[in-house]
XYZ file of C-alpha atoms in Angstrom:
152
model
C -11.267 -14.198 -17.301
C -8.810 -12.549 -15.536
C -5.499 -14.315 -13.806
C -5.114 -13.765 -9.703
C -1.977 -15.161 -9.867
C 0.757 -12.854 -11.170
C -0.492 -9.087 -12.136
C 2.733 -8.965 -14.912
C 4.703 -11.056 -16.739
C 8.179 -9.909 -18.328
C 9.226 -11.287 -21.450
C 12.925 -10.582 -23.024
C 13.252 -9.051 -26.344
C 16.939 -7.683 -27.575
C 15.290 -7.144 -31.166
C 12.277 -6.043 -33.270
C 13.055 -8.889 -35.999
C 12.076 -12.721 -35.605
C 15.811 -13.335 -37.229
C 17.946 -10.879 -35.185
C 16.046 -12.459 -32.036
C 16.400 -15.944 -33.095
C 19.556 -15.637 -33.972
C 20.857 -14.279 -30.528
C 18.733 -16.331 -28.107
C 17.638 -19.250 -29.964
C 15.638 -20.590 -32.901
C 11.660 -20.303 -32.150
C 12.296 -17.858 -29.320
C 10.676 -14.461 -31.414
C 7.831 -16.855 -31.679
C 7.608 -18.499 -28.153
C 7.962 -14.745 -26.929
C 4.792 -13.351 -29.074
C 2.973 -16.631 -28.256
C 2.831 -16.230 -24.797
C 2.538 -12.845 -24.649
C -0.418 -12.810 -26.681
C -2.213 -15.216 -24.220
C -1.076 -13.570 -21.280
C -2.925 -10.710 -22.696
C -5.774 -12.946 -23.479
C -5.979 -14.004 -19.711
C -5.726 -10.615 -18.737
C -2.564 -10.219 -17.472
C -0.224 -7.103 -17.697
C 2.796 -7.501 -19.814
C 6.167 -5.858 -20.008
C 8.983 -6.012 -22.838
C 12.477 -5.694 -21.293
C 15.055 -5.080 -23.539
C 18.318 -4.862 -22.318
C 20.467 -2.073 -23.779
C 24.008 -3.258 -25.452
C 26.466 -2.888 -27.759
C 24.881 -5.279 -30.095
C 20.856 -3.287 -30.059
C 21.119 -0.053 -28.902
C 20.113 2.036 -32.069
C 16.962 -0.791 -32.295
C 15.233 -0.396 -29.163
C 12.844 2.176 -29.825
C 11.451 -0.495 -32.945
C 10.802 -2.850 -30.053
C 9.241 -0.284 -28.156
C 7.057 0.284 -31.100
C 6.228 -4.059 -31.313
C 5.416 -3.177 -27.025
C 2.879 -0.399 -27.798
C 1.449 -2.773 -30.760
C 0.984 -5.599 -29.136
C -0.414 -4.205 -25.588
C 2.413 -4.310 -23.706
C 4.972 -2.147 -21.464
C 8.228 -1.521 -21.996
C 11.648 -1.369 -20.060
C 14.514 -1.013 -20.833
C 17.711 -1.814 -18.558
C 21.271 -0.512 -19.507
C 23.616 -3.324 -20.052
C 25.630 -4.703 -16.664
C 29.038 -6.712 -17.631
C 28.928 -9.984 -15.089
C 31.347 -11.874 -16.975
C 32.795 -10.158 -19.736
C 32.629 -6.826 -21.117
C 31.879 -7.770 -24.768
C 28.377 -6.285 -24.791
C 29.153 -2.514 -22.785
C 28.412 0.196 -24.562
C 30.874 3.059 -25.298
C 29.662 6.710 -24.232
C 28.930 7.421 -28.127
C 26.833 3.894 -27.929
C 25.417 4.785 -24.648
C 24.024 8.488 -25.412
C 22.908 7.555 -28.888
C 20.725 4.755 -27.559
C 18.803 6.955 -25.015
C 18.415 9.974 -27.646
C 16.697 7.477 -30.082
C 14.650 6.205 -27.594
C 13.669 9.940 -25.642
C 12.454 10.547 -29.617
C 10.656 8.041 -30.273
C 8.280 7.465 -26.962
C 7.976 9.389 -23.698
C 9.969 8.763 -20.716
C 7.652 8.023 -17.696
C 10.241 6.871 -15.324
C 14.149 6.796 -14.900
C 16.197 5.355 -12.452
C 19.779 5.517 -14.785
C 21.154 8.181 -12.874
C 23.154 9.630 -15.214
C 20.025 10.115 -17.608
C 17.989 11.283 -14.673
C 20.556 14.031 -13.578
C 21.009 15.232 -17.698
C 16.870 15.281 -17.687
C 16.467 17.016 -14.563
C 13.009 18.940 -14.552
C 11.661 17.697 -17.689
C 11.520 14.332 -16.649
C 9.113 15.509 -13.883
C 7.110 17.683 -15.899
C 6.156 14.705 -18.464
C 5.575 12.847 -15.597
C 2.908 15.317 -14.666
C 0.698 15.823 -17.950
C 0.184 11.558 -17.290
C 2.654 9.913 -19.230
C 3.189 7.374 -16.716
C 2.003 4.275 -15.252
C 3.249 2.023 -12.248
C 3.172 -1.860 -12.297
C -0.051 -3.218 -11.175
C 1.617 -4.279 -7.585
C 1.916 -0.459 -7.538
C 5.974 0.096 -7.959
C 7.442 1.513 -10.828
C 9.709 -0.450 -13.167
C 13.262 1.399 -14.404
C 13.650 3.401 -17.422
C 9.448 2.691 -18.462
C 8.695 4.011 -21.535
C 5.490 3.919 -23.621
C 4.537 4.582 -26.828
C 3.081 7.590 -27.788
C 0.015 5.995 -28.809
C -1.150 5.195 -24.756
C -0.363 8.924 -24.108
């Protein structure tokens, strides 16, 4: 059976351990997270991890990217935005270490962080072309998509 009534769900994970997740958003969240995902999947329906990058998990996001790709589902990952406090930004060491983990450990499909887009240029394009890309099922593209080698 397949759902009509939302093509893809997003689901927040800052990190590939049940601990590290637990710990920052709550006790039973790794669980609730894998729970639901799993029967999303069951019902059909597209799923997307969204990691936000930070201070606090940017040298572990390509391990969730990895828990994405095993479980079935997409992954995004959005650069950290300080609302409120400035705790959680990552320094330019931070931020450029972050991306080169993850650009080695999956293919890029799509990037809207300009600054990564502009350092990428024409290679971003050209793995864009030998189909290591996807859109959302509603047909628009989510920021900074990346998938695991294994859907490739």
């Amino acid at each position: 059976m397949k759902c009509a009534l939302s093509p893809n769900l997003e689901f927040s994970l800052d990190f590939a351990t049940e601990r590290e997740q637990d710990s920052w958003r709550g006790a039973g969240n790794w669980r609730l997270v894998l729970d639901q995902m799993a029967r999303a999947l069951r019902l059909g329906v597209s799923v997307t991890i969204i990691a936000v990058m930070m201070r606090t998990n940017y040298d572990k996001l390509p391990e969730i990217g990895t828990l994405a790709a095993r479980h079935g589902a997409n992954f995004r990952v959005n650069v950290y935005q300080p609302v409120k406090t400035d705790a959680f930004s990552l320094d330019y060491e931070q931020f450029w270490a972050g991306f080169q983990r993850l650009l080695e450990s999956c293919p890029l499909a799509v990037c809207n962080e300009p600054i990564v887009r502009a350092i990428l240029g024409s290679r971003l394009f050209r793995a864009v072309r030998k189909g290591h890309h996807s859109g959302h099922a509603e047909g628009r593209c989510a920021p900074l998509r990346l998938l695991a080698e294994a859907e490739c």
